Amino acid sequence: MTVLVAYNDSPQGEAALRAGAAEALRRALPLAVFVLTPLEGPPQEDPPLPPDLAHLLDALPEGTPVATVTYREARVDPPVAILDEAERLAASLVVIGSRKRSPVGKFLLGSTTQRVLLDAHAPVLVIKAKH
């Protein structure tokens, strides 16, 4: 059982990471960070953390149990990748960031948040970034 955070380098990703860390502490569960930006180049055994993520992880409250950091494969769509990772980890909570979109924007472009909400087997916490 883990708290899975879908992270990208954005205000929404940062808000999701902070909320996920708070939930992991509250539930006494490990935090798994799933980076939505795929790694460039050949697969690596232990890739370095993106600088923005490393900084945010260092700033998490003391005692936050960060278990894993994994990365999305470039060929897999973000919502599918999030759902697969949540299932692989048997996540007890999935935390994702969201941004405001118009109804037409959601219709034309689809919505990662909407797909995860509808298809996840675990509860999903959707966080909006503060502006």
mmCIF file of C-alpha atoms in Angstrom:
data_model
loop_
_atom_site.group_PDB
_atom_site.id
_atom_site.type_symbol
_atom_site.label_atom_id
_atom_site.label_comp_id
_atom_site.label_asym_id
_atom_site.label_seq_id
_atom_site.Cartn_x
_atom_site.Cartn_y
_atom_site.Cartn_z
ATOM 1 C CA MET A 1 0.000 0.000 0.000
ATOM 2 C CA THR A 2 1.336 3.387 -1.013
ATOM 3 C CA VAL A 3 0.291 6.907 -1.848
ATOM 4 C CA LEU A 4 1.058 7.477 -5.524
ATOM 5 C CA VAL A 5 1.686 11.018 -6.765
ATOM 6 C CA ALA A 6 1.615 11.749 -10.488
ATOM 7 C CA TYR A 7 4.189 14.536 -10.781
ATOM 8 C CA ASN A 8 5.267 16.923 -13.519
ATOM 9 C CA ASP A 9 7.222 20.174 -13.364
ATOM 10 C CA SER A 10 4.290 22.547 -12.987
ATOM 11 C CA PRO A 11 2.412 24.319 -10.196
ATOM 12 C CA GLN A 12 -0.136 21.483 -10.339
ATOM 13 C CA GLY A 13 2.587 18.859 -10.008
ATOM 14 C CA GLU A 14 4.124 20.650 -7.046
ATOM 15 C CA ALA A 15 0.723 20.952 -5.338
ATOM 16 C CA ALA A 16 0.070 17.247 -5.935
ATOM 17 C CA LEU A 17 3.449 16.304 -4.453
ATOM 18 C CA ARG A 18 2.860 18.375 -1.320
ATOM 19 C CA ALA A 19 -0.658 16.981 -0.864
ATOM 20 C CA GLY A 20 0.543 13.428 -1.482
ATOM 21 C CA ALA A 21 3.317 13.814 1.075
ATOM 22 C CA ALA A 22 0.819 15.097 3.649
ATOM 23 C CA GLU A 23 -1.477 12.133 2.954
ATOM 24 C CA ALA A 24 1.426 9.664 3.181
ATOM 25 C CA LEU A 25 2.386 11.070 6.587
ATOM 26 C CA ARG A 26 -1.224 11.089 7.781
ATOM 27 C CA ARG A 27 -1.809 7.497 6.658
ATOM 28 C CA ALA A 28 1.678 6.269 7.672
ATOM 29 C CA LEU A 29 2.229 4.936 4.148
ATOM 30 C CA PRO A 30 5.192 5.229 1.801
ATOM 31 C CA LEU A 31 5.070 7.867 -0.918
ATOM 32 C CA ALA A 32 5.677 6.817 -4.526
ATOM 33 C CA VAL A 33 6.399 9.577 -7.027
ATOM 34 C CA PHE A 34 5.580 8.864 -10.656
ATOM 35 C CA VAL A 35 7.233 11.418 -12.943
ATOM 36 C CA LEU A 36 5.086 12.033 -16.004
ATOM 37 C CA THR A 37 7.887 13.588 -18.064
ATOM 38 C CA PRO A 38 9.685 10.662 -19.708
ATOM 39 C CA LEU A 39 13.444 10.319 -19.416
ATOM 40 C CA GLU A 40 15.419 11.150 -22.513
ATOM 41 C CA GLY A 41 17.970 8.750 -23.889
ATOM 42 C CA PRO A 42 18.426 5.052 -23.211
ATOM 43 C CA PRO A 43 16.859 3.462 -20.097
ATOM 44 C CA GLN A 44 18.958 3.864 -16.971
ATOM 45 C CA GLU A 45 19.144 1.643 -13.902
ATOM 46 C CA ASP A 46 19.084 4.521 -11.397
ATOM 47 C CA PRO A 47 18.390 7.795 -13.261
ATOM 48 C CA PRO A 48 19.205 11.088 -11.552
ATOM 49 C CA LEU A 49 16.274 13.060 -10.189
ATOM 50 C CA PRO A 50 15.226 16.130 -12.138
ATOM 51 C CA PRO A 51 16.575 19.174 -10.221
ATOM 52 C CA ASP A 52 13.102 20.607 -9.604
ATOM 53 C CA LEU A 53 11.887 17.317 -8.112
ATOM 54 C CA ALA A 54 15.027 16.855 -6.013
ATOM 55 C CA HIS A 55 14.494 20.320 -4.527
ATOM 56 C CA LEU A 56 10.841 19.592 -3.731
ATOM 57 C CA LEU A 57 11.645 16.225 -2.163
ATOM 58 C CA ASP A 58 14.284 17.874 0.035
ATOM 59 C CA ALA A 59 11.675 20.408 1.185
ATOM 60 C CA LEU A 60 9.088 17.800 2.235
ATOM 61 C CA PRO A 61 8.316 17.573 5.948
ATOM 62 C CA GLU A 62 10.771 15.512 7.959
ATOM 63 C CA GLY A 63 9.714 11.901 8.202
ATOM 64 C CA THR A 64 7.971 11.762 4.818
ATOM 65 C CA PRO A 65 8.698 8.203 3.665
ATOM 66 C CA VAL A 66 9.555 8.519 -0.045
ATOM 67 C CA ALA A 67 9.680 4.925 -1.240
ATOM 68 C CA THR A 68 10.223 5.203 -4.978
ATOM 69 C CA VAL A 69 10.566 7.586 -7.882
ATOM 70 C CA THR A 70 9.663 6.087 -11.250
ATOM 71 C CA TYR A 71 9.255 7.540 -14.728
ATOM 72 C CA ARG A 72 6.662 7.251 -17.472
ATOM 73 C CA GLU A 73 7.756 5.562 -20.669
ATOM 74 C CA ALA A 74 7.527 7.959 -23.613
ATOM 75 C CA ARG A 75 5.370 5.597 -25.659
ATOM 76 C CA VAL A 76 2.642 5.315 -22.993
ATOM 77 C CA ASP A 77 -0.090 7.960 -22.643
ATOM 78 C CA PRO A 78 -0.050 9.706 -19.242
ATOM 79 C CA PRO A 79 -3.446 8.481 -17.980
ATOM 80 C CA VAL A 80 -2.685 4.884 -18.941
ATOM 81 C CA ALA A 81 0.743 5.134 -17.339
ATOM 82 C CA ILE A 82 -0.714 6.539 -14.095
ATOM 83 C CA LEU A 83 -3.361 3.816 -13.927
ATOM 84 C CA ASP A 84 -0.803 1.077 -14.649
ATOM 85 C CA GLU A 85 1.556 2.397 -11.984
ATOM 86 C CA ALA A 86 -1.261 2.635 -9.428
ATOM 87 C CA GLU A 87 -2.212 -0.960 -10.120
ATOM 88 C CA ARG A 88 1.408 -2.169 -10.048
ATOM 89 C CA LEU A 89 1.931 -0.577 -6.630
ATOM 90 C CA ALA A 90 -1.523 -1.482 -5.295
ATOM 91 C CA ALA A 91 -1.813 2.203 -4.421
ATOM 92 C CA SER A 92 -4.281 3.054 -1.694
ATOM 93 C CA LEU A 93 -4.512 6.638 -2.978
ATOM 94 C CA VAL A 94 -3.605 8.364 -6.253
ATOM 95 C CA VAL A 95 -2.860 12.095 -6.110
ATOM 96 C CA ILE A 96 -2.865 14.174 -9.290
ATOM 97 C CA GLY A 97 -2.719 17.868 -10.035
ATOM 98 C CA SER A 98 -5.274 19.548 -12.234
ATOM 99 C CA ARG A 99 -5.639 22.811 -14.073
ATOM 100 C CA LYS A 100 -8.767 24.584 -15.148
ATOM 101 C CA ARG A 101 -9.947 23.854 -18.669
ATOM 102 C CA SER A 102 -12.992 24.989 -20.547
ATOM 103 C CA PRO A 103 -15.624 22.358 -21.396
ATOM 104 C CA VAL A 104 -14.648 22.629 -25.064
ATOM 105 C CA GLY A 105 -10.976 22.125 -24.161
ATOM 106 C CA LYS A 106 -11.841 18.966 -22.240
ATOM 107 C CA PHE A 107 -13.937 17.667 -25.124
ATOM 108 C CA LEU A 108 -11.319 18.313 -27.806
ATOM 109 C CA LEU A 109 -8.187 17.370 -25.911
ATOM 110 C CA GLY A 110 -9.454 14.835 -23.418
ATOM 111 C CA SER A 111 -8.469 15.011 -19.809
ATOM 112 C CA THR A 112 -5.879 12.969 -17.973
ATOM 113 C CA THR A 113 -7.595 13.817 -14.706
ATOM 114 C CA GLN A 114 -10.968 12.671 -15.984
ATOM 115 C CA ARG A 115 -9.628 9.353 -17.287
ATOM 116 C CA VAL A 116 -7.802 8.624 -14.037
ATOM 117 C CA LEU A 117 -10.874 9.540 -11.971
ATOM 118 C CA LEU A 118 -13.110 7.251 -14.000
ATOM 119 C CA ASP A 119 -10.793 4.258 -14.320
ATOM 120 C CA ALA A 120 -8.697 4.111 -11.138
ATOM 121 C CA HIS A 121 -9.295 1.250 -8.722
ATOM 122 C CA ALA A 122 -8.063 3.375 -5.816
ATOM 123 C CA PRO A 123 -9.454 6.676 -4.543
ATOM 124 C CA VAL A 124 -8.133 9.696 -6.435
ATOM 125 C CA LEU A 125 -7.315 13.034 -4.821
ATOM 126 C CA VAL A 126 -7.292 15.879 -7.353
ATOM 127 C CA ILE A 127 -5.379 18.991 -6.322
ATOM 128 C CA LYS A 128 -5.477 22.410 -7.945
ATOM 129 C CA ALA A 129 -2.453 24.659 -7.704
ATOM 130 C CA LYS A 130 -2.778 27.989 -5.935
ATOM 131 C CA HIS A 131 -2.278 30.931 -8.255
#
